């Protein structure tokens, strides 16, 4: 079955350490996205990529970095510069065949930084 | 810029009650509109969508109609079940990215 895989499901890090969250998709989608979700809030866009080797900042990119070396993969690095990194991180992808195509989401990674 | 506003939660209903979750949007042009559902500890799943004015999206007993004149996309269900307890997000497709409302937590009591 096609889908999006995020790993790990839970991640714990000490303050000051960088950490990379994995996102892999086998849906053959061109576009991929990273969102952050905090309790009681909606989803905020961190970065997105429309095509391999290209990506754009979203609304809250500071303290994060991404790469898109392969179509299937869009890893997110949470750097020590991110002031409040503890959150639920969601990766998504969509086809660019149509403006109406919806996002498909992974099951998320819950990051806790202490 | 584009934005989505949902009714504030949480919403608590009894089983078999009628559900409405309000959603209004601000956008240039006529974006596609979506409702997503999130169950505890999971990612978001597409519930339904509508791509043009007067379209009605429907799935699993849920419905929403794209109302251009009121810039709304309210979610409705005639008889809710305990299994419908989740967080519901309204969203619009802006310029190559999805813009979400803040989400509405729904709890259905037996």
Coordinates of C-alpha atoms in Angstrom, one line a residue, chain B residues 3-104:
Chain B
X3 CA -7.1 32.3 6.1
X4 CA -9.6 29.9 7.6
X5 CA -11.7 30.4 10.7
X6 CA -13.5 27.5 12.5
X7 CA -15.9 27.6 15.4
X8 CA -14.1 27.3 18.7
X9 CA -14.3 24.0 20.5
X10 CA -14.4 21.8 22.3
X11 CA -17.8 20.5 21.2
X12 CA -19.5 17.8 23.2
X13 CA -22.6 16.0 22.0
X14 CA -24.6 13.0 22.8
X15 CA -24.8 10.0 20.4
X16 CA -27.3 10.5 17.6
X17 CA -27.3 14.3 17.9
X18 CA -27.0 16.6 14.9
X19 CA -23.6 18.1 14.3
X20 CA -22.5 21.4 12.7
X21 CA -19.0 22.7 12.8
X22 CA -18.8 26.2 11.2
X23 CA -16.0 27.2 8.9
X24 CA -15.5 30.4 7.0
X25 CA -12.6 31.5 4.8
X26 CA -10.9 34.4 3.3
X27 CA -9.1 33.9 0.0
X28 CA -8.5 35.4 -3.4
X29 CA -10.3 33.6 -6.2
X30 CA -12.1 30.3 -5.5
X31 CA -9.9 27.8 -3.7
X32 CA -10.6 24.2 -3.2
X33 CA -11.9 23.5 0.3
X34 CA -11.3 20.5 2.5
X35 CA -12.3 18.9 5.8
X36 CA -9.7 16.7 7.6
X37 CA -10.1 14.6 10.7
X38 CA -7.4 13.7 13.2
X39 CA -7.8 10.8 15.6
X40 CA -5.7 10.7 18.8
X41 CA -2.0 10.2 18.2
X42 CA -2.4 10.1 14.4
X43 CA -1.9 12.2 11.4
X44 CA -4.7 13.9 9.5
X45 CA -7.1 12.0 7.1
X46 CA -9.0 13.6 4.3
X47 CA -12.7 13.5 5.2
X48 CA -14.2 15.4 2.2
X49 CA -13.6 18.1 -0.3
X50 CA -15.3 20.5 -2.7
X51 CA -13.6 22.2 -5.6
X52 CA -16.1 24.8 -6.8
X53 CA -19.1 26.9 -5.7
X54 CA -22.2 24.9 -4.7
X55 CA -20.3 21.6 -4.7
X56 CA -21.2 19.3 -1.9
X57 CA -18.5 17.0 -0.5
X58 CA -19.7 14.0 1.5
X59 CA -18.2 10.9 3.2
X60 CA -19.1 8.6 6.1
X61 CA -22.3 10.6 6.7
X62 CA -20.6 13.9 6.8
X63 CA -21.4 16.7 4.4
X64 CA -20.2 20.2 3.6
X65 CA -21.4 22.6 0.8
X66 CA -19.1 25.2 -0.8
X67 CA -21.0 28.5 -0.3
X68 CA -19.3 31.2 -2.3
X69 CA -21.8 33.9 -1.3
X70 CA -21.1 33.4 2.4
X71 CA -17.5 32.1 2.0
X72 CA -18.4 29.2 4.2
X73 CA -17.9 25.4 4.2
X74 CA -19.7 24.2 7.3
X75 CA -19.4 20.5 8.3
X76 CA -22.6 18.6 9.1
X77 CA -23.7 15.1 10.2
X78 CA -27.2 14.1 10.9
X79 CA -26.5 11.5 13.7
X80 CA -23.1 11.3 15.3
X81 CA -21.5 8.2 16.8
X82 CA -19.0 7.8 19.6
X83 CA -16.4 6.8 16.9
X84 CA -16.7 10.3 15.4
X85 CA -14.9 11.8 18.4
X86 CA -11.8 13.5 17.0
X87 CA -10.4 16.8 16.0
X88 CA -11.7 18.3 12.7
X89 CA -9.8 20.8 10.6
X90 CA -11.2 23.0 7.8
X91 CA -8.7 23.9 5.1
X92 CA -8.3 25.7 1.8
X93 CA -5.8 25.2 -1.0
X94 CA -3.9 28.5 -1.4
X95 CA -0.9 29.1 -3.6
X96 CA 0.5 25.6 -3.7
X97 CA 0.0 25.1 0.0
X98 CA -2.9 24.1 2.4
X99 CA -4.0 26.7 4.9
X100 CA -5.7 25.2 8.0
X101 CA -8.2 26.4 10.6
X102 CA -7.3 26.0 14.2
X103 CA -9.3 22.7 14.6
X104 CA -12.4 21.8 16.5

